Coordinates of C-alpha atoms in Angstrom, one line a residue:
Chain A
M939 CA 150.9 -49.6 -96.9
D940 CA 149.2 -52.1 -94.6
K941 CA 145.6 -52.3 -93.6
N942 CA 146.2 -50.5 -90.2
T943 CA 147.9 -47.6 -91.9
I944 CA 145.1 -47.2 -94.3
E945 CA 142.5 -47.3 -91.5
K946 CA 144.5 -44.7 -89.6
I947 CA 144.7 -42.3 -92.6
M948 CA 141.0 -42.8 -93.3
N949 CA 140.1 -41.8 -89.8
L950 CA 142.4 -38.8 -89.8
A951 CA 141.1 -37.7 -93.2
R952 CA 137.4 -38.3 -92.2
I953 CA 137.0 -40.4 -95.3
E954 CA 135.6 -43.9 -95.7
L955 CA 136.4 -45.9 -98.7
A956 CA 134.0 -48.1 -100.6
D957 CA 135.0 -51.7 -101.0
D958 CA 136.2 -51.2 -104.6
E959 CA 138.1 -48.1 -103.5
K960 CA 139.7 -50.0 -100.7
K961 CA 141.2 -52.4 -103.2
E962 CA 142.3 -49.6 -105.6
I963 CA 143.5 -46.7 -103.5
P964 CA 146.0 -48.4 -101.2
S965 CA 147.9 -50.0 -104.1
Q966 CA 147.9 -46.7 -106.0
M967 CA 149.1 -44.8 -103.0
K968 CA 151.9 -47.4 -102.6
K969 CA 152.9 -46.9 -106.2
I970 CA 153.0 -43.1 -105.7
I971 CA 155.0 -43.3 -102.5
D972 CA 157.5 -45.7 -104.1
Y973 CA 157.9 -43.2 -106.8
I974 CA 158.3 -40.1 -104.5
D975 CA 160.9 -42.1 -102.5
N976 CA 163.3 -41.1 -105.3
L977 CA 163.8 -37.9 -103.2
N978 CA 165.9 -40.0 -100.8
S979 CA 168.7 -39.8 -103.4
L980 CA 168.7 -36.0 -103.2
D981 CA 171.1 -34.4 -100.8
T982 CA 169.1 -31.5 -99.2
S983 CA 171.6 -30.6 -96.5
G984 CA 172.2 -27.2 -98.1
A985 CA 168.6 -26.2 -98.3
G986 CA 167.9 -24.6 -94.9
Q987 CA 164.9 -25.8 -93.0
G988 CA 162.4 -25.9 -95.8
E989 CA 160.8 -22.6 -95.0
A990 CA 158.6 -20.7 -97.5
V991 CA 160.6 -20.6 -100.6
F992 CA 159.9 -17.3 -102.2
L993 CA 157.8 -15.1 -99.9
K994 CA 159.9 -12.5 -98.4
E995 CA 157.2 -11.5 -95.9
M996 CA 153.7 -12.5 -95.0
I997 CA 151.5 -9.4 -94.8
L998 CA 149.3 -9.6 -91.8
Q999 CA 146.1 -7.6 -91.3
P1000 CA 145.1 -5.8 -88.2
D1001 CA 142.7 -7.9 -86.2
K1002 CA 139.8 -5.7 -86.9
E1003 CA 136.1 -6.6 -87.2
E1004 CA 134.5 -6.2 -90.6
I1005 CA 130.8 -6.7 -91.5
F1006 CA 130.4 -9.3 -94.2
P1007 CA 128.1 -7.9 -96.9
D1008 CA 125.9 -10.9 -97.6
I1009 CA 125.4 -13.0 -94.5
E1010 CA 122.1 -14.3 -95.8
T1011 CA 123.7 -16.1 -98.8
L1012 CA 126.6 -17.2 -96.7
T1013 CA 124.4 -18.9 -94.2
S1014 CA 121.9 -20.1 -96.7
N1015 CA 124.6 -22.6 -97.9
S1016 CA 124.3 -24.4 -94.6
P1017 CA 121.9 -27.2 -94.3
S1018 CA 121.5 -26.6 -90.6
F1019 CA 121.7 -22.9 -89.9
S1020 CA 119.0 -21.6 -87.5
E1021 CA 118.6 -18.7 -85.1
G1022 CA 122.2 -17.5 -85.7
F1023 CA 123.8 -20.9 -85.1
F1024 CA 125.0 -23.9 -87.1
K1025 CA 123.2 -26.8 -85.7
V1026 CA 125.1 -30.1 -85.3
K1027 CA 124.5 -33.3 -83.4
K1028 CA 125.6 -33.5 -79.8
V1029 CA 129.4 -33.6 -79.6
L1030 CA 129.9 -34.6 -76.0
Chain B
M429 CA 146.3 -10.0 -133.1
S430 CA 143.8 -9.2 -130.4
R431 CA 140.3 -10.5 -130.3
I432 CA 139.6 -8.3 -127.3
I433 CA 140.7 -5.1 -129.0
S434 CA 138.9 -5.8 -132.2
L435 CA 135.6 -6.7 -130.4
R436 CA 135.9 -3.6 -128.2
K437 CA 136.4 -1.4 -131.3
A438 CA 133.4 -2.9 -133.0
I439 CA 131.2 -2.4 -129.9
L440 CA 132.4 1.2 -129.4
S441 CA 132.1 2.1 -133.0
G442 CA 128.5 0.8 -133.1
S443 CA 129.2 -1.9 -135.8
K444 CA 128.2 -4.4 -133.1
N445 CA 126.7 -4.0 -129.7
A446 CA 127.4 -5.8 -126.4
S447 CA 124.0 -7.5 -126.5
S448 CA 124.6 -9.0 -130.0
V449 CA 128.2 -10.1 -129.0
V450 CA 126.9 -11.9 -125.9
K451 CA 124.0 -13.4 -127.8
E452 CA 126.4 -14.8 -130.4
S453 CA 128.6 -16.2 -127.7
L454 CA 125.6 -17.9 -126.0
E455 CA 124.6 -19.4 -129.3
K456 CA 128.0 -21.0 -129.8
V457 CA 127.9 -22.3 -126.3
S458 CA 124.6 -24.0 -126.8
K459 CA 125.7 -25.4 -130.2
D460 CA 128.8 -27.0 -128.7
S461 CA 127.1 -28.6 -125.7
N462 CA 128.8 -31.9 -126.6
L463 CA 132.2 -30.4 -125.4
N464 CA 130.8 -30.2 -121.9
C465 CA 133.0 -27.2 -121.1
W466 CA 130.5 -25.3 -119.0
I467 CA 129.0 -26.3 -115.7
N468 CA 126.6 -23.4 -115.3
I469 CA 125.6 -20.8 -117.9
Y470 CA 124.2 -17.4 -116.8
G471 CA 122.7 -16.3 -120.1
K472 CA 119.9 -14.1 -118.8
E473 CA 122.3 -12.2 -116.4
A474 CA 124.9 -11.9 -119.2
L475 CA 122.3 -10.3 -121.5
E476 CA 121.2 -7.9 -118.8
K477 CA 124.8 -6.8 -118.2
A478 CA 125.3 -6.4 -122.0
S479 CA 122.4 -4.1 -122.3
E480 CA 123.7 -2.0 -119.3
I481 CA 127.0 -1.7 -121.3
D482 CA 125.1 -0.7 -124.4
E483 CA 123.3 2.0 -122.3
K484 CA 126.5 3.3 -121.0
I485 CA 128.0 3.6 -124.5
K486 CA 124.8 5.4 -125.6
K487 CA 125.1 7.9 -122.8
G488 CA 128.8 8.5 -123.6
E489 CA 130.0 7.0 -120.3
D490 CA 133.3 5.0 -120.1
P491 CA 132.2 1.3 -120.4
G492 CA 135.6 -0.1 -119.4
R493 CA 138.5 -1.7 -121.1
L494 CA 136.7 -5.0 -121.5
C495 CA 133.3 -3.5 -122.4
G496 CA 130.9 -6.1 -123.5
I497 CA 133.6 -8.8 -123.9
P498 CA 132.1 -12.2 -123.0
V499 CA 134.4 -14.2 -120.7
A500 CA 134.4 -17.5 -118.8
V501 CA 135.4 -18.2 -115.2
K502 CA 136.7 -21.5 -113.9
D503 CA 134.3 -22.9 -111.4
N504 CA 136.6 -22.6 -108.5
M505 CA 136.3 -18.8 -108.4
L506 CA 133.5 -17.1 -106.6
V507 CA 131.1 -14.8 -108.4
R508 CA 128.5 -13.4 -106.0
G509 CA 125.1 -15.0 -106.6
M510 CA 126.4 -17.7 -109.0
K511 CA 127.1 -21.3 -108.1
T512 CA 130.7 -22.3 -107.5
T513 CA 130.7 -26.1 -107.6
N514 CA 134.5 -26.8 -108.0
A515 CA 133.1 -29.6 -110.2
S516 CA 132.3 -31.5 -107.1
R517 CA 129.2 -33.1 -105.7
M518 CA 130.3 -31.5 -102.4
L519 CA 129.5 -28.0 -103.7
N520 CA 126.9 -28.8 -106.3
E521 CA 124.4 -26.3 -104.7
Y522 CA 126.9 -23.8 -103.3
I523 CA 125.9 -20.2 -104.0
S524 CA 128.9 -17.7 -103.8
P525 CA 128.3 -15.1 -101.1
Y526 CA 131.0 -12.8 -102.5
T527 CA 133.1 -12.3 -105.7
A528 CA 136.8 -13.2 -106.1
T529 CA 139.0 -10.2 -106.5
A530 CA 140.3 -11.3 -110.0
V531 CA 136.7 -11.7 -111.2
E532 CA 135.6 -8.4 -109.6
K533 CA 138.3 -6.6 -111.5
M534 CA 137.2 -8.2 -114.8
Q535 CA 133.6 -7.1 -114.1
A536 CA 134.7 -3.6 -113.2
A537 CA 136.4 -3.4 -116.6
G538 CA 133.1 -4.3 -118.3
A539 CA 133.7 -8.0 -119.0
I540 CA 130.5 -10.1 -119.1
I541 CA 130.6 -13.5 -117.4
I542 CA 128.8 -16.0 -119.6
G543 CA 129.2 -18.8 -117.1
K544 CA 131.4 -21.1 -115.0
T545 CA 133.5 -23.7 -116.7
N546 CA 134.1 -27.4 -116.1
M547 CA 137.3 -28.5 -114.4
D548 CA 138.9 -31.4 -112.6
E549 CA 137.2 -31.8 -109.2
F550 CA 138.8 -29.1 -106.9
A551 CA 141.4 -28.6 -109.7
M552 CA 142.9 -32.0 -109.0
G553 CA 143.7 -33.6 -112.3
S554 CA 145.5 -33.2 -115.6
S555 CA 142.9 -34.3 -118.0
G556 CA 139.5 -32.7 -117.0
E557 CA 138.2 -36.3 -116.3
T558 CA 137.9 -36.1 -112.6
S559 CA 134.9 -33.6 -112.8
A560 CA 131.7 -34.8 -111.1
F561 CA 130.0 -33.3 -114.2
G562 CA 131.8 -35.5 -116.7
A563 CA 134.9 -34.9 -118.8
T564 CA 135.4 -31.9 -121.0
R565 CA 136.2 -32.7 -124.6
N566 CA 138.9 -31.1 -126.6
P567 CA 137.4 -29.0 -129.4
I568 CA 140.2 -29.9 -131.8
D569 CA 139.5 -33.7 -131.4
T570 CA 136.6 -34.6 -129.2
A571 CA 137.9 -38.1 -128.5
R572 CA 140.8 -36.4 -126.7
S573 CA 141.4 -34.6 -123.4
P574 CA 141.6 -30.8 -123.4
G575 CA 144.0 -31.2 -120.5
G576 CA 143.3 -30.1 -117.0
S577 CA 142.5 -28.9 -114.5
S578 CA 141.2 -25.7 -116.3
S579 CA 139.7 -28.0 -118.9
G580 CA 136.5 -26.0 -119.6
S581 CA 138.2 -22.6 -119.6
A582 CA 140.7 -23.8 -122.2
A583 CA 138.2 -25.7 -124.3
C584 CA 135.7 -22.8 -124.5
V585 CA 138.4 -20.3 -125.6
S586 CA 139.7 -22.8 -128.2
A587 CA 136.2 -23.4 -129.5
D588 CA 135.8 -19.6 -129.7
H589 CA 132.8 -19.4 -127.3
V590 CA 134.6 -16.5 -125.6
P591 CA 137.9 -14.7 -126.4
A592 CA 139.2 -15.1 -122.9
A593 CA 138.8 -17.0 -119.7
L594 CA 140.2 -17.2 -116.2
G595 CA 141.9 -20.3 -115.1
S596 CA 144.0 -21.4 -112.1
D597 CA 147.4 -23.1 -112.2
T598 CA 148.7 -25.2 -109.3
G599 CA 150.9 -27.6 -111.2
G600 CA 150.3 -26.6 -114.8
S601 CA 146.5 -26.3 -114.8
I602 CA 146.4 -23.3 -117.1
R603 CA 149.4 -24.0 -119.3
Q604 CA 148.9 -27.7 -120.1
P605 CA 145.2 -27.3 -121.2
A606 CA 146.2 -24.3 -123.2
A607 CA 148.9 -26.4 -124.9
F608 CA 146.4 -29.3 -125.6
C609 CA 143.8 -26.9 -127.0
G610 CA 146.2 -24.7 -129.0
I611 CA 145.8 -21.4 -127.2
V612 CA 147.7 -19.1 -124.8
G613 CA 147.7 -19.6 -121.1
M614 CA 149.7 -17.7 -118.5
K615 CA 150.6 -18.6 -114.9
P616 CA 151.9 -15.4 -113.4
T617 CA 154.5 -14.9 -110.6
Y618 CA 153.1 -16.2 -107.3
G619 CA 151.5 -13.3 -105.5
I620 CA 150.7 -10.9 -108.3
V621 CA 147.1 -12.0 -108.7
S622 CA 145.0 -12.1 -105.6
R623 CA 143.7 -15.6 -104.6
Y624 CA 140.9 -14.0 -102.5
G625 CA 137.7 -15.8 -103.5
I626 CA 139.5 -18.7 -105.2
S627 CA 138.8 -22.1 -103.6
P628 CA 142.2 -23.1 -102.2
F629 CA 143.7 -26.4 -103.4
S630 CA 147.4 -25.9 -102.6
S631 CA 147.8 -22.4 -101.3
S632 CA 151.5 -22.0 -101.8
L633 CA 151.2 -23.1 -105.4
D634 CA 147.8 -21.9 -106.7
Q635 CA 147.8 -18.9 -109.0
V636 CA 145.1 -17.3 -111.1
G637 CA 145.8 -16.4 -114.7
P638 CA 144.5 -15.7 -118.2
I639 CA 143.6 -18.1 -120.9
A640 CA 143.2 -16.4 -124.3
S641 CA 143.5 -16.9 -128.0
T642 CA 146.4 -14.5 -128.4
V643 CA 149.4 -13.3 -126.3
L644 CA 148.2 -9.7 -126.4
D645 CA 144.8 -10.7 -125.0
A646 CA 146.4 -12.7 -122.2
A647 CA 148.6 -9.6 -121.4
I648 CA 145.5 -7.3 -121.4
I649 CA 143.6 -9.7 -119.0
L650 CA 146.6 -10.0 -116.7
E651 CA 147.0 -6.2 -116.5
I652 CA 143.4 -6.0 -115.4
I653 CA 143.4 -8.8 -112.8
A654 CA 146.9 -8.3 -111.3
G655 CA 147.6 -6.0 -108.3
Y656 CA 147.9 -5.9 -104.6
D657 CA 145.0 -7.1 -102.6
R658 CA 145.0 -6.7 -98.8
R659 CA 142.6 -9.7 -98.5
D660 CA 145.3 -12.1 -99.7
S661 CA 148.2 -12.3 -97.3
T662 CA 150.5 -13.5 -100.0
S663 CA 149.7 -10.7 -102.4
I664 CA 152.7 -8.7 -103.6
K665 CA 152.7 -4.9 -103.1
K666 CA 154.0 -3.8 -106.5
E667 CA 152.6 -1.6 -109.2
V668 CA 151.3 -3.6 -112.2
P669 CA 153.4 -2.6 -115.2
G670 CA 151.8 -2.1 -118.6
Y671 CA 152.4 -5.6 -120.2
A672 CA 150.6 -4.6 -123.4
E673 CA 152.3 -1.3 -124.1
T674 CA 155.8 -2.8 -124.7
I675 CA 154.6 -6.0 -126.3
N676 CA 155.8 -5.0 -129.8
D677 CA 159.4 -4.1 -128.7
S678 CA 162.3 -6.0 -130.2
I679 CA 163.6 -9.2 -128.7
Q680 CA 167.1 -8.5 -130.0
G681 CA 169.7 -9.8 -127.6
V682 CA 167.2 -11.6 -125.3
K683 CA 169.1 -14.6 -123.9
I684 CA 167.0 -17.8 -124.0
G685 CA 167.9 -21.1 -122.5
I686 CA 166.6 -24.5 -123.7
P687 CA 166.8 -27.0 -120.8
A688 CA 168.4 -30.2 -121.9
E689 CA 166.2 -32.2 -119.4
Y690 CA 163.0 -31.2 -121.2
M691 CA 164.2 -32.3 -124.6
Q692 CA 165.2 -35.9 -123.9
D693 CA 163.7 -39.3 -124.7
G694 CA 160.6 -38.8 -122.4
T695 CA 159.5 -36.0 -124.7
D696 CA 157.7 -37.0 -127.9
P697 CA 159.7 -36.3 -131.0
P698 CA 157.1 -34.0 -132.7
V699 CA 157.0 -31.9 -129.5
R700 CA 160.8 -31.6 -129.5
D701 CA 160.9 -30.8 -133.2
S702 CA 158.3 -28.0 -132.9
V703 CA 160.1 -26.5 -129.9
L704 CA 163.4 -26.6 -131.7
A705 CA 161.9 -25.1 -134.9
A706 CA 160.4 -22.3 -132.8
S707 CA 163.8 -21.7 -131.0
E708 CA 165.4 -21.3 -134.5
L709 CA 162.8 -18.6 -135.3
L710 CA 163.6 -16.8 -132.0
E711 CA 167.2 -16.9 -133.0
K712 CA 166.4 -15.5 -136.4
M713 CA 164.6 -12.6 -134.6
G714 CA 167.8 -11.7 -132.7
A715 CA 167.4 -13.8 -129.5
K716 CA 170.5 -15.6 -128.2
I717 CA 169.7 -19.3 -127.7
K718 CA 171.8 -21.6 -125.6
E719 CA 171.4 -25.0 -123.9
V720 CA 170.9 -24.8 -120.1
S721 CA 170.5 -27.6 -117.5
L722 CA 167.9 -28.1 -114.8
P723 CA 168.9 -31.5 -113.4
L724 CA 166.5 -31.3 -110.4
T725 CA 163.6 -31.5 -112.9
K726 CA 163.5 -35.2 -112.2
Y727 CA 162.5 -34.6 -108.6
A728 CA 159.7 -32.1 -109.4
V729 CA 156.9 -34.6 -109.6
S730 CA 157.8 -36.1 -106.3
V731 CA 158.1 -32.8 -104.5
Y732 CA 154.7 -31.7 -106.0
Y733 CA 152.9 -34.8 -105.1
I734 CA 154.0 -34.4 -101.5
I735 CA 153.4 -30.6 -101.1
A736 CA 150.2 -30.3 -103.1
P737 CA 148.3 -33.2 -101.4
A738 CA 149.6 -32.1 -98.0
E739 CA 148.2 -28.6 -98.5
A740 CA 145.0 -30.0 -100.1
S741 CA 144.3 -32.3 -97.1
A742 CA 144.4 -29.2 -94.8
N743 CA 142.5 -26.9 -97.1
L744 CA 139.7 -29.4 -97.8
A745 CA 139.3 -30.2 -94.1
R746 CA 136.9 -27.3 -94.0
L747 CA 134.5 -29.2 -96.2
D748 CA 132.5 -30.9 -93.5
G749 CA 128.9 -30.5 -94.6
I750 CA 128.1 -28.2 -91.7
R751 CA 128.6 -24.6 -92.8
Y752 CA 128.2 -25.5 -96.4
G753 CA 128.4 -28.3 -98.8
L754 CA 126.7 -31.7 -99.1
S755 CA 125.5 -32.9 -95.8
A756 CA 124.9 -36.6 -95.1
D757 CA 123.2 -38.1 -92.1
S758 CA 125.0 -41.1 -90.8
G759 CA 122.3 -41.9 -88.3
K760 CA 125.1 -41.8 -85.7
D761 CA 127.1 -39.1 -84.1
F762 CA 128.6 -35.7 -85.3
I763 CA 132.0 -37.1 -86.5
S764 CA 130.2 -39.9 -88.4
D765 CA 128.1 -37.3 -90.2
V766 CA 131.2 -35.4 -91.2
T767 CA 132.8 -38.6 -92.5
A768 CA 129.6 -39.7 -94.3
S769 CA 129.3 -36.2 -96.0
R770 CA 132.9 -36.3 -97.2
T771 CA 132.7 -39.9 -98.3
E772 CA 129.6 -39.4 -100.3
A773 CA 130.6 -36.0 -101.8
F774 CA 134.3 -36.5 -102.9
G775 CA 135.3 -38.3 -106.1
I776 CA 138.1 -40.8 -106.1
E777 CA 140.9 -38.5 -107.1
V778 CA 140.1 -36.0 -104.3
K779 CA 139.9 -38.9 -101.8
R780 CA 143.3 -40.2 -103.1
R781 CA 145.0 -36.9 -102.7
I782 CA 143.5 -36.1 -99.3
M783 CA 144.7 -39.5 -98.1
L784 CA 148.1 -39.0 -99.6
G785 CA 148.4 -35.6 -98.0
T786 CA 147.2 -36.9 -94.7
Y787 CA 149.8 -39.7 -94.9
V788 CA 152.8 -37.4 -95.6
L789 CA 151.8 -35.1 -92.8
S790 CA 151.1 -37.8 -90.3
S791 CA 153.3 -38.4 -87.3
G792 CA 156.4 -40.4 -88.2
Y793 CA 156.3 -39.4 -91.8
Y794 CA 156.2 -35.6 -91.7
E795 CA 160.0 -35.1 -91.6
D796 CA 160.8 -37.8 -94.2
Y797 CA 158.2 -36.5 -96.7
Y798 CA 156.9 -33.0 -96.1
I799 CA 160.1 -31.4 -94.8
K800 CA 162.3 -33.2 -97.2
A801 CA 160.0 -32.0 -100.1
Q802 CA 160.1 -28.4 -98.8
K803 CA 163.9 -28.5 -98.8
A804 CA 164.0 -30.0 -102.3
R805 CA 161.6 -27.2 -103.4
T806 CA 164.1 -24.6 -102.1
L807 CA 166.8 -26.4 -104.2
I808 CA 164.6 -26.4 -107.3
K809 CA 164.0 -22.6 -106.8
N810 CA 167.8 -22.0 -106.3
E811 CA 168.5 -24.0 -109.5
F812 CA 166.2 -21.7 -111.5
M813 CA 167.8 -18.6 -109.9
E814 CA 171.3 -19.9 -111.0
V815 CA 170.1 -20.4 -114.6
F816 CA 168.5 -16.9 -114.6
K817 CA 172.0 -15.5 -113.9
D818 CA 172.9 -16.8 -117.3
V819 CA 169.8 -16.4 -119.4
D820 CA 166.7 -14.1 -119.4
L821 CA 164.1 -16.7 -120.2
I822 CA 163.8 -20.5 -120.4
F823 CA 162.0 -22.0 -123.4
A824 CA 160.8 -25.6 -123.2
P825 CA 157.9 -27.9 -124.0
T826 CA 154.8 -27.4 -121.8
S827 CA 153.9 -31.1 -121.9
P828 CA 155.9 -34.1 -123.1
T829 CA 153.0 -35.1 -125.4
T830 CA 150.2 -33.5 -127.3
A831 CA 146.6 -34.1 -126.2
F832 CA 146.1 -37.7 -125.1
K833 CA 142.8 -39.7 -125.6
L834 CA 140.1 -39.5 -122.9
G835 CA 140.5 -42.6 -120.7
E836 CA 144.0 -43.2 -121.9
K837 CA 145.7 -42.5 -118.6
T838 CA 142.9 -42.9 -116.0
G839 CA 143.9 -46.5 -115.3
D840 CA 147.5 -45.6 -114.5
I841 CA 147.5 -42.8 -112.0
L842 CA 151.3 -42.4 -111.9
K843 CA 151.4 -42.0 -115.6
M844 CA 148.8 -39.3 -115.3
Y845 CA 150.8 -37.5 -112.6
L846 CA 154.0 -37.7 -114.7
S847 CA 152.3 -35.9 -117.5
D848 CA 152.7 -32.7 -115.4
V849 CA 156.5 -33.1 -115.3
F850 CA 157.3 -29.9 -117.2
T851 CA 154.8 -27.6 -115.7
I852 CA 155.2 -28.3 -112.0
S853 CA 158.6 -26.7 -111.5
A854 CA 157.4 -23.2 -112.2
N855 CA 154.8 -23.5 -109.5
L856 CA 157.3 -24.9 -107.0
A857 CA 159.6 -22.0 -107.7
G858 CA 156.8 -19.4 -107.9
I859 CA 158.0 -18.1 -111.2
P860 CA 155.9 -16.9 -114.2
A861 CA 155.4 -19.2 -117.3
L862 CA 153.3 -18.8 -120.4
N863 CA 152.2 -21.4 -122.9
L864 CA 152.2 -20.6 -126.6
P865 CA 151.1 -22.9 -129.4
V866 CA 154.2 -23.5 -131.6
G867 CA 153.2 -26.2 -134.0
R868 CA 151.2 -29.3 -134.8
D869 CA 152.0 -33.0 -134.7
S870 CA 151.2 -35.5 -137.5
K871 CA 147.7 -35.8 -136.1
N872 CA 147.3 -32.1 -136.4
L873 CA 147.2 -31.7 -132.6
P874 CA 148.7 -28.5 -131.2
V875 CA 152.1 -28.5 -129.6
G876 CA 152.6 -26.0 -126.8
A877 CA 155.9 -24.5 -125.6
Q878 CA 156.4 -22.4 -122.5
F879 CA 158.4 -19.4 -121.7
M880 CA 159.5 -19.3 -118.0
G881 CA 161.1 -16.2 -116.5
N882 CA 162.5 -14.9 -113.3
Y883 CA 160.1 -13.4 -110.7
L884 CA 158.0 -10.5 -112.1
S885 CA 159.4 -10.9 -115.6
E886 CA 155.9 -11.1 -117.2
K887 CA 156.7 -8.1 -119.4
L888 CA 159.6 -9.8 -121.1
I889 CA 157.7 -13.1 -121.4
F890 CA 154.7 -11.4 -123.1
R891 CA 157.0 -9.4 -125.4
T892 CA 159.0 -12.5 -126.5
A893 CA 156.0 -14.8 -126.8
H894 CA 154.2 -12.1 -128.9
A895 CA 157.2 -11.8 -131.2
L896 CA 157.3 -15.5 -131.7
E897 CA 153.5 -15.7 -132.2
K898 CA 153.7 -13.1 -135.0
E899 CA 156.7 -14.9 -136.6
L900 CA 154.9 -18.2 -136.5
S901 CA 151.8 -16.9 -138.0
S902 CA 153.6 -15.2 -140.8
S903 CA 155.7 -18.3 -141.6
E904 CA 152.4 -20.3 -141.6
K905 CA 151.0 -18.0 -144.2
Q906 CA 154.0 -18.3 -146.5

């Protein structure tokens, strides 16, 4: 787990690490990954493609509009909701 | 044998009223504040609900099966108008805009929510110590962990603040704390309790279930919260059987397997001894005990720590500080604001798991880790199905140890993860499992054992656990 890999993961995960976390987390992740590599000794050739293991079917809903009962509380949780929009900084 | 039934009887007969029961519960909660098992208490609202129940009873209306029973709800379940923090700085101020189906059903049955309980942050932890609100303490020995992640729900039932609580179990988060706190905890078959309104951690593993002081109480709660819900696409369309009505039936001839892999050197001798002694009691009651083998158990932790972080990294991506949650201003652009919010709000365990999940899903590693783990998960499930051709239930330790000391494992994260080794497989396979206290070690700490069964075998699990619970309590009295 080199520095570049950690930087790449941090960027993908949208997480920065503090200096002490930068020391701690990569070495812990390496330890965990070394451990989970024991899976390499398991022959999984008879296991299909790794699809959902026990769900026979996924029940889908009709794509139908429903009115949410408490829009006020829902939007009050946002620090930046105004005039029907979530306000963010310019993206482009 | 049922706290719920005796309290309900007392309330209906007039020897107690719901208001006094709730008041008593709130007094215990405030007396035990050192346990830190609650994040937010809703005393005023609880007392208002209690007087509504008392009014209903006075008018002769049906007050419900849980009328006036005070209950606790893990703080990853939405209750409209109450905060749902997930024990995270991220959601410290989050107000639930709707109620989770499982909680709604409890309320409809007349249960009174006293408050929301402490937990590991976003349910990621096995000791209750990753909470942003501080660790929960085990009521049996306050220097020790109550287990996790449903740390507060288990501790408050064990401390008798309430007779029952709701927890969630992704890799053992109901059963392991129930084992550490000496109470009953049930992770049902995946899909029988709706996950609607439960903050998702690892959606293919998460399941809501009861934590209670007796098997019968857990059965009563599960009967109430189970059932099809169209708002959860993984909900099973099956009628809920009466778990409580057959709970006293005989267990004569029930075939029970003890998996050799759960009883080896990695399991503390007092835990092994208690489980073996309990299996002898089961045999005495007419069950047929035999040794079985689940050799893939040694891969369970690896599979879990790929799949659960992978799903968590996707589920927690929604926490960006825009629509809800802590919002930090980076002073730069939009993406930097999202990163700053997440960096400031998440604790180290959540960061570690999101990063691990992001890693195993990232290009170049996805096949080697995630797909490999999904295949291994299929094999683990198949292995259980093979064993269930031979036996009706599996009986095994819930955890290799009794409650460990707070701080004992925080320095060694792999050691912490390995403490889940016996609970994880049931989640990976989606099968039901129930923890029952079966003994004490030399420090007087409770030992928990779990019954695991095939899909939808909750009825048999409750019946067998109830029989053993009765037998254990009568042999204790002798």
